[in-house]
PDB file of C-alpha atoms in Angstrom:
ATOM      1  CA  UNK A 266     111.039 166.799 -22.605  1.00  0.00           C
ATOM      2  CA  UNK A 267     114.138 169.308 -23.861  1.00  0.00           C
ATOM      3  CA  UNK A 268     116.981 170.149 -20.967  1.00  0.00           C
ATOM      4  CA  UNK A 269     118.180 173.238 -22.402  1.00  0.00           C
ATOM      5  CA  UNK A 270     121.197 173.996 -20.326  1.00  0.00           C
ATOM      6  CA  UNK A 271     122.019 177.300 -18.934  1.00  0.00           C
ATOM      7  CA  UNK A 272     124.749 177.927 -21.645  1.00  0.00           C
ATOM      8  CA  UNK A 273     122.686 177.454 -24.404  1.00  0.00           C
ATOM      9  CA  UNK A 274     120.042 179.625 -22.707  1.00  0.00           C
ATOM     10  CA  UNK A 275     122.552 182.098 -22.111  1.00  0.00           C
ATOM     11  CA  UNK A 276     123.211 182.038 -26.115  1.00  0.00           C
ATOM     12  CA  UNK A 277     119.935 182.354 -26.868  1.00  0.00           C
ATOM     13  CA  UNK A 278     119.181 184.976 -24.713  1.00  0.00           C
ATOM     14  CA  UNK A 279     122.328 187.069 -26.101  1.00  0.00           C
ATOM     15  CA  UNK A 280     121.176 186.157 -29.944  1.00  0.00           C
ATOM     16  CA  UNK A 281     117.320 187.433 -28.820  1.00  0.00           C
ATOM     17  CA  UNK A 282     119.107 190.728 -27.408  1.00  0.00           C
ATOM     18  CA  UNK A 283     121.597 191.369 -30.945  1.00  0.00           C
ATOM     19  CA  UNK A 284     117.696 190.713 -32.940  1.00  0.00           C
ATOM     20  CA  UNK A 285     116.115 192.966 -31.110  1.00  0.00           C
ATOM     21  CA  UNK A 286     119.219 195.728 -31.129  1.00  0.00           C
ATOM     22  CA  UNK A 287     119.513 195.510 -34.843  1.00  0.00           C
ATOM     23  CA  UNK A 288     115.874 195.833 -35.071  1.00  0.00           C
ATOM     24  CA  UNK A 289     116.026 199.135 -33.335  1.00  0.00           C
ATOM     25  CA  UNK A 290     118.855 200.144 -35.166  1.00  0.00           C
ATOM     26  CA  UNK A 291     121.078 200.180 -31.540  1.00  0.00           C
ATOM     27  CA  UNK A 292     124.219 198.704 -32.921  1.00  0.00           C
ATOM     28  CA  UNK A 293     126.357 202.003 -32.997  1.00  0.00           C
ATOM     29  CA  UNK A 294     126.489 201.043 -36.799  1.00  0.00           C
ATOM     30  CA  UNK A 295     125.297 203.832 -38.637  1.00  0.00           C
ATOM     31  CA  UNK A 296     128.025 205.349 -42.053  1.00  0.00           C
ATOM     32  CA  UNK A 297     126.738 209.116 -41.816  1.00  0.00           C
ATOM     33  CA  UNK A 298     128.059 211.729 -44.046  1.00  0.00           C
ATOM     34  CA  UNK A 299     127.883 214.829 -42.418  1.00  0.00           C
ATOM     35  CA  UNK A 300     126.601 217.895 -43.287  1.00  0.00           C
ATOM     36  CA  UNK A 301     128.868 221.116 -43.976  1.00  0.00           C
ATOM     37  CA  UNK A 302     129.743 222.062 -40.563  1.00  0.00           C
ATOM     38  CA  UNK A 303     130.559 225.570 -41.764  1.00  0.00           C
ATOM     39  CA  UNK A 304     126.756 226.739 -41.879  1.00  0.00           C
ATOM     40  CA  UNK A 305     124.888 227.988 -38.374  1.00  0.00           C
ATOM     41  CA  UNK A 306     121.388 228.022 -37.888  1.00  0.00           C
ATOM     42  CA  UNK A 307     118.725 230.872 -36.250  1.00  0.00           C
ATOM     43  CA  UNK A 308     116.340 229.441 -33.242  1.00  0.00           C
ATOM     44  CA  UNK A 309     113.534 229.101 -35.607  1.00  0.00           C
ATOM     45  CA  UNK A 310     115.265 226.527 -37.656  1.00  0.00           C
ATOM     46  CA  UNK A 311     116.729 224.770 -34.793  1.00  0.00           C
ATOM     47  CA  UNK A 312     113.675 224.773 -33.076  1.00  0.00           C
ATOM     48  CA  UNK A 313     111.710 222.588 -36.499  1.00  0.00           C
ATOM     49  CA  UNK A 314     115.044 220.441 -36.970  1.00  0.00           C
ATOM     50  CA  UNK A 315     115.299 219.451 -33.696  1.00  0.00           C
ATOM     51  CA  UNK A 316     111.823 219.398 -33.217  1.00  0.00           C
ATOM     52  CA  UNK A 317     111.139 221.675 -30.038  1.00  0.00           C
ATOM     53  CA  UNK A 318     109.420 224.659 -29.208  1.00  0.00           C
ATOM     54  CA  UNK A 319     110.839 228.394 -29.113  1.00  0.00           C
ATOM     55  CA  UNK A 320     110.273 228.011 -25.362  1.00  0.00           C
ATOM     56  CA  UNK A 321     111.871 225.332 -24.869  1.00  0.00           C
ATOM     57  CA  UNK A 322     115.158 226.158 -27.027  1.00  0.00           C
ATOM     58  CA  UNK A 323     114.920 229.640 -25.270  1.00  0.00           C
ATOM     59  CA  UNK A 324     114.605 227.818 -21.669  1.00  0.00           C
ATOM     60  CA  UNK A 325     117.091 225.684 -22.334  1.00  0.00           C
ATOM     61  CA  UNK A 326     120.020 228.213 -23.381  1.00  0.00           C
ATOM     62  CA  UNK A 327     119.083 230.574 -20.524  1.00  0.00           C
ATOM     63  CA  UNK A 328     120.008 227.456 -18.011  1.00  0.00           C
ATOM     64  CA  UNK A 329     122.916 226.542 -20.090  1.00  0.00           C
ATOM     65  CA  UNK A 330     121.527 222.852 -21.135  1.00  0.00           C
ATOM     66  CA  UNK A 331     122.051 223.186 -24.691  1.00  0.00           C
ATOM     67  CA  UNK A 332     123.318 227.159 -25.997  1.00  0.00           C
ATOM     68  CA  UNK A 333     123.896 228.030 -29.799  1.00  0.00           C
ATOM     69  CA  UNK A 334     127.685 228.053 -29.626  1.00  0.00           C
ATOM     70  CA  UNK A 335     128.460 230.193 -32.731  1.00  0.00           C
ATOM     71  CA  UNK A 336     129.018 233.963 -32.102  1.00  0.00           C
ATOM     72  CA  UNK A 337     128.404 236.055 -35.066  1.00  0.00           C
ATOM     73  CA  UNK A 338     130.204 239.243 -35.891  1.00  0.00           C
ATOM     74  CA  UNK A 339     127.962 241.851 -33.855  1.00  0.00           C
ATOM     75  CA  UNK A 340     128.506 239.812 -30.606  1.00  0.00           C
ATOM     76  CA  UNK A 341     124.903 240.511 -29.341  1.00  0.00           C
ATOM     77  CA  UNK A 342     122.898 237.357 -28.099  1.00  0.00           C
ATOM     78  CA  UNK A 343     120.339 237.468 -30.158  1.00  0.00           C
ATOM     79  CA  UNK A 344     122.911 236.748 -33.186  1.00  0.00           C
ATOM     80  CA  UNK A 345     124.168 233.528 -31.955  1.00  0.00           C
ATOM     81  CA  UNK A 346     123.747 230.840 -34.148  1.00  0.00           C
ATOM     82  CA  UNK A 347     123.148 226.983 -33.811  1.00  0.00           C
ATOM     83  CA  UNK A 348     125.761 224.527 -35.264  1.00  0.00           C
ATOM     84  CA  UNK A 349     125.159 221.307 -36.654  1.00  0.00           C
ATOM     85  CA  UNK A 350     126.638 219.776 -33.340  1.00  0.00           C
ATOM     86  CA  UNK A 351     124.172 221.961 -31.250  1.00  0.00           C
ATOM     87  CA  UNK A 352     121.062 220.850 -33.198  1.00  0.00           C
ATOM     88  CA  UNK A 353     121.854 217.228 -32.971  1.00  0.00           C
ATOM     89  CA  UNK A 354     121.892 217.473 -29.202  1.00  0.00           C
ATOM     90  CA  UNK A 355     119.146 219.326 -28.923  1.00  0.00           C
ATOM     91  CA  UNK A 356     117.078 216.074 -30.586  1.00  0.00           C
ATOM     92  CA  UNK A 357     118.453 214.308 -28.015  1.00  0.00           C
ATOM     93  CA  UNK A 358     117.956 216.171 -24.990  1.00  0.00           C
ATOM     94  CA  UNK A 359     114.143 215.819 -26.766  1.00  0.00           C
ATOM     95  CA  UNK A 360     113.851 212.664 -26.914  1.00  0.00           C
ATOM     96  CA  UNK A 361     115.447 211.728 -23.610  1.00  0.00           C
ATOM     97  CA  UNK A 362     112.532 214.201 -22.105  1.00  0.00           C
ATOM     98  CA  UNK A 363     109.904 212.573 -23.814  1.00  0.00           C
ATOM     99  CA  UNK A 364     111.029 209.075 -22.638  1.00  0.00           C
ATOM    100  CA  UNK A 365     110.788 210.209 -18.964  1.00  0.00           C
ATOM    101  CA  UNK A 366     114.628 210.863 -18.168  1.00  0.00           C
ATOM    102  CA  UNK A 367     115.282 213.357 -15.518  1.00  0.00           C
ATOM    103  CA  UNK A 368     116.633 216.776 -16.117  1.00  0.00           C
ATOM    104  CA  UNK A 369     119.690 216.056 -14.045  1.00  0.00           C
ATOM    105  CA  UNK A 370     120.650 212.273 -15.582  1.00  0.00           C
ATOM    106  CA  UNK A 371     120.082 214.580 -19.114  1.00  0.00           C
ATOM    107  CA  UNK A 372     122.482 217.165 -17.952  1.00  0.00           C
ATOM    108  CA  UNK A 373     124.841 215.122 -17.297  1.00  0.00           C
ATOM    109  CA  UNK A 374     124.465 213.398 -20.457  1.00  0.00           C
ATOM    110  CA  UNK A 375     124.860 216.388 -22.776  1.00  0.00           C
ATOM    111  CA  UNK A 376     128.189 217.408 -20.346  1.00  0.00           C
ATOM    112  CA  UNK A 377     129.190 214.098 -21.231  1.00  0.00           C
ATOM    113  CA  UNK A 378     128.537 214.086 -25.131  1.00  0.00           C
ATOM    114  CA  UNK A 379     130.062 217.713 -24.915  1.00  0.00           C
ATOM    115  CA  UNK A 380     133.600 215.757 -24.612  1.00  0.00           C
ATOM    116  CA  UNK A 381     133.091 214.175 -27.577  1.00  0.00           C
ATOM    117  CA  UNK A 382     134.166 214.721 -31.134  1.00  0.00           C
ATOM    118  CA  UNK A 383     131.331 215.737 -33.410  1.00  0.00           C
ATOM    119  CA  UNK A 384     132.774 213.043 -35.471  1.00  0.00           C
ATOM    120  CA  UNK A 385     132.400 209.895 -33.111  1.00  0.00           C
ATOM    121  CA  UNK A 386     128.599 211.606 -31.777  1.00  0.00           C
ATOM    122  CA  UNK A 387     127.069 209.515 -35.047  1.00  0.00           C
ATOM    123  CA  UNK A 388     128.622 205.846 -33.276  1.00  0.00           C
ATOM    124  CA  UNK A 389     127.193 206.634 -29.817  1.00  0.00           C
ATOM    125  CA  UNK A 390     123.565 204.781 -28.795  1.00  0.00           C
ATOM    126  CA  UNK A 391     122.482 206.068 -25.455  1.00  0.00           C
ATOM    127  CA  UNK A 392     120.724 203.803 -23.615  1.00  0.00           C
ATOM    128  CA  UNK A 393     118.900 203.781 -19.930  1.00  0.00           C
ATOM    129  CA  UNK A 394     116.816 201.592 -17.653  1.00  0.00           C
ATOM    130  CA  UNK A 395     114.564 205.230 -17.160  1.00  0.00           C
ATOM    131  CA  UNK A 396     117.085 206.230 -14.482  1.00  0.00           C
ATOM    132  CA  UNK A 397     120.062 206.352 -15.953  1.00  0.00           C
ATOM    133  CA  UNK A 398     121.681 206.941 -18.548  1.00  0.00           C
ATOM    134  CA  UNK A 399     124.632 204.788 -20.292  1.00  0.00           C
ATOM    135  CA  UNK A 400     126.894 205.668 -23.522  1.00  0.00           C
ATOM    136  CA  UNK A 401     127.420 202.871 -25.247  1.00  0.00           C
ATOM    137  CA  UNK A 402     130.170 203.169 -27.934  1.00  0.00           C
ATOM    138  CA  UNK A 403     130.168 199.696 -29.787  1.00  0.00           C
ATOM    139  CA  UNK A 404     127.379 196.398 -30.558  1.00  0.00           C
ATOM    140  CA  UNK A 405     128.681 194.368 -27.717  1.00  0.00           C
ATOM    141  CA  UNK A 406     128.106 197.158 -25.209  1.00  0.00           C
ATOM    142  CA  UNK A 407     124.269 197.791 -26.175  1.00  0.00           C
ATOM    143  CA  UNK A 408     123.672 193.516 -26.740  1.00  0.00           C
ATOM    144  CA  UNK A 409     125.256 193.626 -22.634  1.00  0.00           C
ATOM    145  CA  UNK A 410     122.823 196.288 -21.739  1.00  0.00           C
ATOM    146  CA  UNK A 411     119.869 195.094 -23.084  1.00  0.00           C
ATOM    147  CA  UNK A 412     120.600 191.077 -21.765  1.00  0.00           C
ATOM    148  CA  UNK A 413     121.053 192.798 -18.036  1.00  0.00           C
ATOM    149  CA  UNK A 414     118.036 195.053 -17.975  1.00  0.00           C
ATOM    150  CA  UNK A 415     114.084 195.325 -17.750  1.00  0.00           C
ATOM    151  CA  UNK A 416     113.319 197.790 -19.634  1.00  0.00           C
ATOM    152  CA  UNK A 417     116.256 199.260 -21.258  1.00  0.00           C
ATOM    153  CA  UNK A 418     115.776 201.629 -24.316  1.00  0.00           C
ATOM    154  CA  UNK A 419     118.062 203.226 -26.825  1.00  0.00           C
ATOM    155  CA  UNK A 420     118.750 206.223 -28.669  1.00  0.00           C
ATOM    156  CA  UNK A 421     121.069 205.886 -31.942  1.00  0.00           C
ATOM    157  CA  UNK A 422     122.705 209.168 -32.353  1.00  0.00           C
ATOM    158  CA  UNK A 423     123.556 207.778 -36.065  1.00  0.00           C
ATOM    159  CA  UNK A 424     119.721 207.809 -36.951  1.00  0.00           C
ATOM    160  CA  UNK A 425     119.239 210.899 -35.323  1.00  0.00           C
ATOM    161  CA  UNK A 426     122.037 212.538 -37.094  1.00  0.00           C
ATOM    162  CA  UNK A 427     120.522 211.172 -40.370  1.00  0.00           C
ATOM    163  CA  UNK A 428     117.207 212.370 -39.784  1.00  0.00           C
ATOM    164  CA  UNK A 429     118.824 215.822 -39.400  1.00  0.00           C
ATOM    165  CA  UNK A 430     120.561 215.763 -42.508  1.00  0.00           C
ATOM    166  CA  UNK A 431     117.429 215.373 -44.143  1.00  0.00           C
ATOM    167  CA  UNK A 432     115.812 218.304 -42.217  1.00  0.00           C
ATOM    168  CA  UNK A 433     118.746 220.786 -42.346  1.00  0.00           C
ATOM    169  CA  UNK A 434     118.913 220.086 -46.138  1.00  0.00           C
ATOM    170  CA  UNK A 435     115.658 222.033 -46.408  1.00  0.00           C
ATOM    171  CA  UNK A 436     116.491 224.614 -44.223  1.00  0.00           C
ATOM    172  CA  UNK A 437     118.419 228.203 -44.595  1.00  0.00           C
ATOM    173  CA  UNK A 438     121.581 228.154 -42.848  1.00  0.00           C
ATOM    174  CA  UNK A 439     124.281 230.931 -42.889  1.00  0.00           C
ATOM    175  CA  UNK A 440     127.515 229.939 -43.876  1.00  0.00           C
ATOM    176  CA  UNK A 441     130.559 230.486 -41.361  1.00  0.00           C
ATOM    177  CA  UNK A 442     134.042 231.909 -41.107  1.00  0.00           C
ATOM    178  CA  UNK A 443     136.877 229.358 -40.526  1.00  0.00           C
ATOM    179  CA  UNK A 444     136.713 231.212 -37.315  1.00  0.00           C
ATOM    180  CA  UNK A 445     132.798 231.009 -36.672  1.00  0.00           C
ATOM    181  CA  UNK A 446     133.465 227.054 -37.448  1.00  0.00           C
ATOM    182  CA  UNK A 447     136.351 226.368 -35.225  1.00  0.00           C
ATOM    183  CA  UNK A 448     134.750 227.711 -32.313  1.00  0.00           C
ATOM    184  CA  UNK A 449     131.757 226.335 -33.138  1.00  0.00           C
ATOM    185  CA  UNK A 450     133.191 223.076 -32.913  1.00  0.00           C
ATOM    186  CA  UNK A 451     136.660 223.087 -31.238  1.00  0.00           C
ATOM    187  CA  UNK A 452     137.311 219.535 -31.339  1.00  0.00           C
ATOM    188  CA  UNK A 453     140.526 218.875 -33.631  1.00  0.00           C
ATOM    189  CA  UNK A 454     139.596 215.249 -34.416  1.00  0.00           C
ATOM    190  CA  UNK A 455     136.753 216.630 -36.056  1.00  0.00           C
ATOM    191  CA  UNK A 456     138.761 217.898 -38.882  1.00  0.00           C
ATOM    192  CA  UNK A 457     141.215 214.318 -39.126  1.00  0.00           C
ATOM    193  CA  UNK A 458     137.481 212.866 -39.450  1.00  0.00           C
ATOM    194  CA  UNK A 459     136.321 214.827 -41.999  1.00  0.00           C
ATOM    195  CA  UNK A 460     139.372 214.197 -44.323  1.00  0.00           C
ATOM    196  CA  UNK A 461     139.265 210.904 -43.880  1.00  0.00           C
ATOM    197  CA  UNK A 462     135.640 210.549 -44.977  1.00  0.00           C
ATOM    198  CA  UNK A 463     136.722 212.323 -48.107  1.00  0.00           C
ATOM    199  CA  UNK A 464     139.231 210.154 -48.641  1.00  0.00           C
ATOM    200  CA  UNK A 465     136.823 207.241 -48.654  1.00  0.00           C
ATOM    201  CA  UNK A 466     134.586 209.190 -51.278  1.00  0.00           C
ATOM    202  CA  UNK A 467     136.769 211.144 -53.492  1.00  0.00           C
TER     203      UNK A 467
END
């Protein structure tokens, strides 16, 4: 009979947790190339990218969860536009729904991911135990969460922002002023970002 000591067991359970993370593409991994963030979107194309109905996307702008944040010209409300940024956390606050998280713990997260640079969103996995929720900004940090809990699931916000590349890609957009963009997406990393990805592929 094997003694398997509680090191090695500890190894193995770590090296069972980094399997099953890459499996479900957790790993914070993902090399996105973003979409033009200079084009805003109408509620009926947010609503089929992000995969939500008009009452839902109307709901959720009335109580402030998730608003189109690019003003248009005329300044009336209904010619506010969604930006890239908007429509990837609307698939989010979806899928967070659908997997049973409270409206509150979702709240919070989307305050949370507001902070963010539309730039870093793409290495961000979200993970929770159903309760909460947990940003996890690197491999180690998911491989920790899934060794400590029962039942711990993930959302890549790489994947998702993939998926939405291919969905926006067949979808009108209108394209934005510098001005329309900035405020649209106010965080100056964002820009430091983008250059350096075209660095990388000019």
């Amino acid at each position: 009979m094997a003694v398997i000591s509680g090191k090695q067991k500890a190894s193995e359970h770590r090296r069972s947790a980094v399997r099953l993370a890459g499996e479900q593409g957790l790993l914070c991994e993902e090399d996105v190339v973003g979409l033009p963030m200079d084009v805003g979107y109408r509620g009926p194309a947010a609503c089929v990218a992000a995969g939500i109905t008009y009452r839902q996307l109307d709901y959720w702008a009335r109580t402030h969860l998730v608003e189109p944040s690019v003003s248009v010209p005329d300044g009336s409300p209904g010619h506010r536009l969604y930006s890239f940024r908007d429509i990837l956390i609307l698939k989010v606050v979806k899928r967070l729904l659908d997997t049973g998280i409270s409206l509150q713990q979702i709240r919070t997260a989307v305050e949370h991911l507001r902070q963010r640079a539309t730039a870093d969103l793409a290495h961000i996995t979200l993970m929770s135990d159903g309760v909460s929720v947990y940003e996890c900004t690197s491999p180690d940090e998911v491989v920790d969460l899934l060794q400590g809990g029962q039942g711990m699931f993930g959302i890549a916000l790489g994947r998702v922002w993939r998926e939405l590349e291919g969905t926006l890609g067949e979808l009108h957009g209108e394209p934005l002023s510098e001005e329309e963009r900035r405020a649209a997406d106010p965080h100056p990393a964002d820009e430091l970002a983008r250059r350096r990805r075209q660095r990388r592929t000019g």
